[in-house]
Tab-separated table of C-alpha atoms in Angstrom:
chain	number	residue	atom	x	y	z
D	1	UNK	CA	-0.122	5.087	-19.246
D	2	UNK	CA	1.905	2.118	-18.361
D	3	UNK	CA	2.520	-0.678	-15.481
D	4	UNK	CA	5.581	0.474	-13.716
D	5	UNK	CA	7.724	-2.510	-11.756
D	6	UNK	CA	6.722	-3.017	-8.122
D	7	UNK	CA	9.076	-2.492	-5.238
D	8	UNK	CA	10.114	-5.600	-2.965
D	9	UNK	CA	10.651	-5.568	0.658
D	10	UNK	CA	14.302	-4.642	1.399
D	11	UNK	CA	13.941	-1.866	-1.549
D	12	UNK	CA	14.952	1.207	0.305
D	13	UNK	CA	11.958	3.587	-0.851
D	14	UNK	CA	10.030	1.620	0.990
D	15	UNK	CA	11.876	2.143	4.391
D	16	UNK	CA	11.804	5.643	3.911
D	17	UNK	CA	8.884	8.636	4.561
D	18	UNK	CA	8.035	10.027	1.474
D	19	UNK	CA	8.360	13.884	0.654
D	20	UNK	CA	5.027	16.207	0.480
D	21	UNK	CA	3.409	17.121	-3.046
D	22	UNK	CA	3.710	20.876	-3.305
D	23	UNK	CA	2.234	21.227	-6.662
D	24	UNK	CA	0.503	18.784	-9.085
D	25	UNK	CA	2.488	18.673	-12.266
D	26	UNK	CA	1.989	16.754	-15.212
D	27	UNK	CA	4.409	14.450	-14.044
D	28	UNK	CA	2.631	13.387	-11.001
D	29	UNK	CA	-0.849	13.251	-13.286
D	30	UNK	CA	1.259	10.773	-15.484
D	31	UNK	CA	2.723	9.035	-12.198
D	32	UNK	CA	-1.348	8.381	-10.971
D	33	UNK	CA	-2.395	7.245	-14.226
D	34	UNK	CA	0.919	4.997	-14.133
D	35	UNK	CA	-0.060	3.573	-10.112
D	36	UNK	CA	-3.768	2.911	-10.932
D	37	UNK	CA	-2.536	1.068	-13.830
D	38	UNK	CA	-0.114	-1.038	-12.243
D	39	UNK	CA	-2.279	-1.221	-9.319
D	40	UNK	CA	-5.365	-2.466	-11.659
D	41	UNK	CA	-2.625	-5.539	-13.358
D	42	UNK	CA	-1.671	-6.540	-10.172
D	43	UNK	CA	-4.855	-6.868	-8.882
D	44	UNK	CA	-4.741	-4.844	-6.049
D	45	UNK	CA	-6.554	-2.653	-3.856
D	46	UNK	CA	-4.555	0.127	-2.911
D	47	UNK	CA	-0.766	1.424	-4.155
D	48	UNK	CA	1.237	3.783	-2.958
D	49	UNK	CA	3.694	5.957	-4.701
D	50	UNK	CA	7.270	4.416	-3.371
D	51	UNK	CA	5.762	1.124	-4.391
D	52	UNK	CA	6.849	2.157	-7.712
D	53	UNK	CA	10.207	3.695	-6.366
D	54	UNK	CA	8.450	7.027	-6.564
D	55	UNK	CA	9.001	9.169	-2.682
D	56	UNK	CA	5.694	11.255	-3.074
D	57	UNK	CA	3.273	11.308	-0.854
D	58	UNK	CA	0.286	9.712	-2.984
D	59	UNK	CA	-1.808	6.710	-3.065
D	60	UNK	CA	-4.490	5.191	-5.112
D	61	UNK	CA	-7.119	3.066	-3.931
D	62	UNK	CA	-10.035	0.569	-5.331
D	63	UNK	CA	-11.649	-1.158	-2.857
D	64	UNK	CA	-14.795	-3.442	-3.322
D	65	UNK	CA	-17.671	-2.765	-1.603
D	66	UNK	CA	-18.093	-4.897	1.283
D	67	UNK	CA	-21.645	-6.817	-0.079
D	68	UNK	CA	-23.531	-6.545	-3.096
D	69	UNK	CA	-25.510	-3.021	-2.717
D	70	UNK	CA	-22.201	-1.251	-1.704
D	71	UNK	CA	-20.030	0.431	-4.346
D	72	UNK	CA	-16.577	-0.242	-5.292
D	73	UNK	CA	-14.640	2.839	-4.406
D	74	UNK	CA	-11.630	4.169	-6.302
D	75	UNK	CA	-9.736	7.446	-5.767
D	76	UNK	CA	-6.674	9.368	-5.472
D	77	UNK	CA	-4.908	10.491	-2.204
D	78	UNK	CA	-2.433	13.287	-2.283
D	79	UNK	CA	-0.805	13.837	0.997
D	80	UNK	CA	-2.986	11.954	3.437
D	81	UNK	CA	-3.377	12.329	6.674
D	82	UNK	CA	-4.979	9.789	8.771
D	83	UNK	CA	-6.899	9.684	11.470
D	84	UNK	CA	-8.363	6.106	13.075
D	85	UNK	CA	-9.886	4.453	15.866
D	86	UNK	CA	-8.465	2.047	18.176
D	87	UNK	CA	-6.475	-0.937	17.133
D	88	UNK	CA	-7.817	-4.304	19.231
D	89	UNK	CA	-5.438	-5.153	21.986
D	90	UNK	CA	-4.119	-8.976	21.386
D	91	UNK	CA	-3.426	-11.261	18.254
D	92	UNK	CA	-5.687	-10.770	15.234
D	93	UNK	CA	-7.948	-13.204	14.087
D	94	UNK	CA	-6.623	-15.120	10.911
D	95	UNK	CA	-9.806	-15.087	9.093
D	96	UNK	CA	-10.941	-11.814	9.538
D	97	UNK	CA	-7.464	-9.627	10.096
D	98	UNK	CA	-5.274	-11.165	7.397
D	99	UNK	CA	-3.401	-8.747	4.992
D	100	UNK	CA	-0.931	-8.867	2.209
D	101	UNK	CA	0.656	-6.395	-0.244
D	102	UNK	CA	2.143	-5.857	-3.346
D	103	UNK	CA	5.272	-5.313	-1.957
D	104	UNK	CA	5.525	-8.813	-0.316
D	105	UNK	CA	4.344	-10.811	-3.006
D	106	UNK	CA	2.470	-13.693	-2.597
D	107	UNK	CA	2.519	-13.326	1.891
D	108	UNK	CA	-0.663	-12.852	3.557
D	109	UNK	CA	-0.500	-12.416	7.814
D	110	UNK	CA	-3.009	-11.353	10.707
D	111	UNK	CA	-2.211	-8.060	11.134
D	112	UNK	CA	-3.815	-5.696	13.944
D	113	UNK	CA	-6.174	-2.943	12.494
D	114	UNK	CA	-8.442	-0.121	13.296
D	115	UNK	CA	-11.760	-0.816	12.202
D	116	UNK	CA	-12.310	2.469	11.497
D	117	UNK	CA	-10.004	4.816	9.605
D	118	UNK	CA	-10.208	8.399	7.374
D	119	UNK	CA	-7.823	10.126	5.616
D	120	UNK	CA	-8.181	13.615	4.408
D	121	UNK	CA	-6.241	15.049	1.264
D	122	UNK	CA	-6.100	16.633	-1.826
D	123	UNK	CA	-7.234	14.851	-5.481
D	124	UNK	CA	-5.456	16.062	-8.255
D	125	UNK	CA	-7.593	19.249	-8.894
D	126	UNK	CA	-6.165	20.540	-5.347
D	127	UNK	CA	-9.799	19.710	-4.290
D	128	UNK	CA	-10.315	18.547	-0.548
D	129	UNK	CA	-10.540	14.774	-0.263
D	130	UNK	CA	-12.026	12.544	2.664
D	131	UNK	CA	-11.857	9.359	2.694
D	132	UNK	CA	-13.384	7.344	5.225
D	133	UNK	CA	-14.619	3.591	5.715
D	134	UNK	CA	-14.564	0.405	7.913
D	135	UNK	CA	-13.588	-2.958	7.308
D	136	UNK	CA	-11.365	-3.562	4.590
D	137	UNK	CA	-11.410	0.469	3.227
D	138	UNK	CA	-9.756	0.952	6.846
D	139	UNK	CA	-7.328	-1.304	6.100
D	140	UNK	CA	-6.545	-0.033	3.075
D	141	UNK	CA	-6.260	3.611	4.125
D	142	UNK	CA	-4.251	2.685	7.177
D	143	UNK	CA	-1.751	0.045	4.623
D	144	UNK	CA	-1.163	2.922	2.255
D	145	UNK	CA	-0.417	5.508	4.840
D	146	UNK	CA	2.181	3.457	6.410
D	147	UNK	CA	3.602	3.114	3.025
D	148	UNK	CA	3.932	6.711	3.106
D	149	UNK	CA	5.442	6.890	6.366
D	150	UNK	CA	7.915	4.417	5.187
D	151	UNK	CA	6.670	1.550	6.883
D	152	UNK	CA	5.684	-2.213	5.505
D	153	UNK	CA	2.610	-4.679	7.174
D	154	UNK	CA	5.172	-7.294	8.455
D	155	UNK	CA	6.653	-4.321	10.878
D	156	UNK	CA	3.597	-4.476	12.734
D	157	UNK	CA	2.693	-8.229	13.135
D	158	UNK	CA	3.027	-9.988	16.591
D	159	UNK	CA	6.379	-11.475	17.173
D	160	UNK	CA	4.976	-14.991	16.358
D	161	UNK	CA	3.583	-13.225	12.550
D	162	UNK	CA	6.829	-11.595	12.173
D	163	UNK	CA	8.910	-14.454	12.598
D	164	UNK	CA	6.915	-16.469	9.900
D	165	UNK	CA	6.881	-13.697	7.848
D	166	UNK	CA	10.990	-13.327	7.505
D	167	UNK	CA	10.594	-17.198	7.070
D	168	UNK	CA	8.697	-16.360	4.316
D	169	UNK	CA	10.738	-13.528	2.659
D	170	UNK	CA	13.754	-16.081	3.287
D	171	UNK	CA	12.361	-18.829	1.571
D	172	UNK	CA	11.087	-16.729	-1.395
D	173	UNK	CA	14.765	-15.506	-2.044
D	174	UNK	CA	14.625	-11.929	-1.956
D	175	UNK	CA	17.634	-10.981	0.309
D	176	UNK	CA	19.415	-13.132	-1.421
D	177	UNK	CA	18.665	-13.217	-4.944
D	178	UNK	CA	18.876	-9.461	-4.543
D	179	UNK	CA	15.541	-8.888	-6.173
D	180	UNK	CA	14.443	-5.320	-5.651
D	181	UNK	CA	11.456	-4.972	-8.163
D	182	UNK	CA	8.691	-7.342	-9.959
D	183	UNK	CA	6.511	-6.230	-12.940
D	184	UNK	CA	2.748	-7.238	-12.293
D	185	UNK	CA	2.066	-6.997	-16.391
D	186	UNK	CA	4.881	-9.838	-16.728
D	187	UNK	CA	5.005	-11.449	-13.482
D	188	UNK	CA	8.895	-10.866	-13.949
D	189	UNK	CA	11.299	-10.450	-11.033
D	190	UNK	CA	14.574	-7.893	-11.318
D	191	UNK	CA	17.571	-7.919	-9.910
D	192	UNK	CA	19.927	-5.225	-7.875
């Protein structure tokens, strides 16, 4: 196993919808040992395959439970499909709606959510997988499936979000410096 670099914003495998698994291969059992991983040193709770410049359609997940009695719950998605409830019509509340990502380092914004969300798949065994929670496990299956379908967080903040977040992205350097990639297991930035 090993922690593969992170994707930044601006990367283009993140702009782009990533391609069906048609069979599991040792390769992609590597590439999910690899994500959960990479997810695990970068202390996250969900990663997507073109996070790590990889355009399959996977994601891995570890969500904490949301008190004490619930479970933490970790798994494997292999071409998800998501279903959800509605998202809440006007601007999110900062407390409860904020979100960030591994691919925006370091950002967090109110973003607009269902509350509700599933996903049904396949694990690596080819088995059925559903997946299905509220709260933050909503958000997290709804994050990683836009990942999939080549779309970042900050693409779906309110025009007052969005503006702070390319503030943000400006200020940190990215566009400019170039930086496409940063490893979580050395906190190290590369460049284009």
């Amino acid at each position: 196993m090993a922690v593969r670099p992170i994707t930044i914003i601006g990367h283009k495998a993140l702009h782009q919808p990533t391609k069906k698994v048609r069979e599991v291969t040792d390769e992609i059992r590597d590439l999910v040992e690899d994500m959960f991983e990479t997810m695990d040193a970068a202390n996250g709770v969900g990663l997507a395959a073109n996070q790590v410049g990889v355009r399959q359609r996977i994601f891995v997940y570890d969500v904490p439970g949301e008190d004490e009695d619930e479970p933490d719950r970790r798994g494997v998605v292999i071409n998800p499909v998501l279903e959800k409830g509605p998202v809440p019509a006007g601007t999110p509340d900062p407390e409860d709606g904020s979100e960030g990502c591994l691919s925006v380092p370091g950002e967090h914004f109110p973003t607009a959510r269902a509350d509700w969300a599933r996903v049904t798949g396949t694990d690596l065994d080819g088995n059925e997988v559903v997946v299905e929670g509220t709260g933050l496990m909503a958000r997290a299956l709804q994050h990683e499936t836009d990942h999939l379908d080549g779309k970042l967080y900050v693409e779906r903040l309110t025009p007052t979000y969005r503006t702070q977040s390319r503030e943000a992205i400006k200020e940190r350097g990215w566009e400019a410096a170039r930086v496409t990639k940063w490893d979580p297991a050395t906190q190290e930035a590369e460049d284009v």
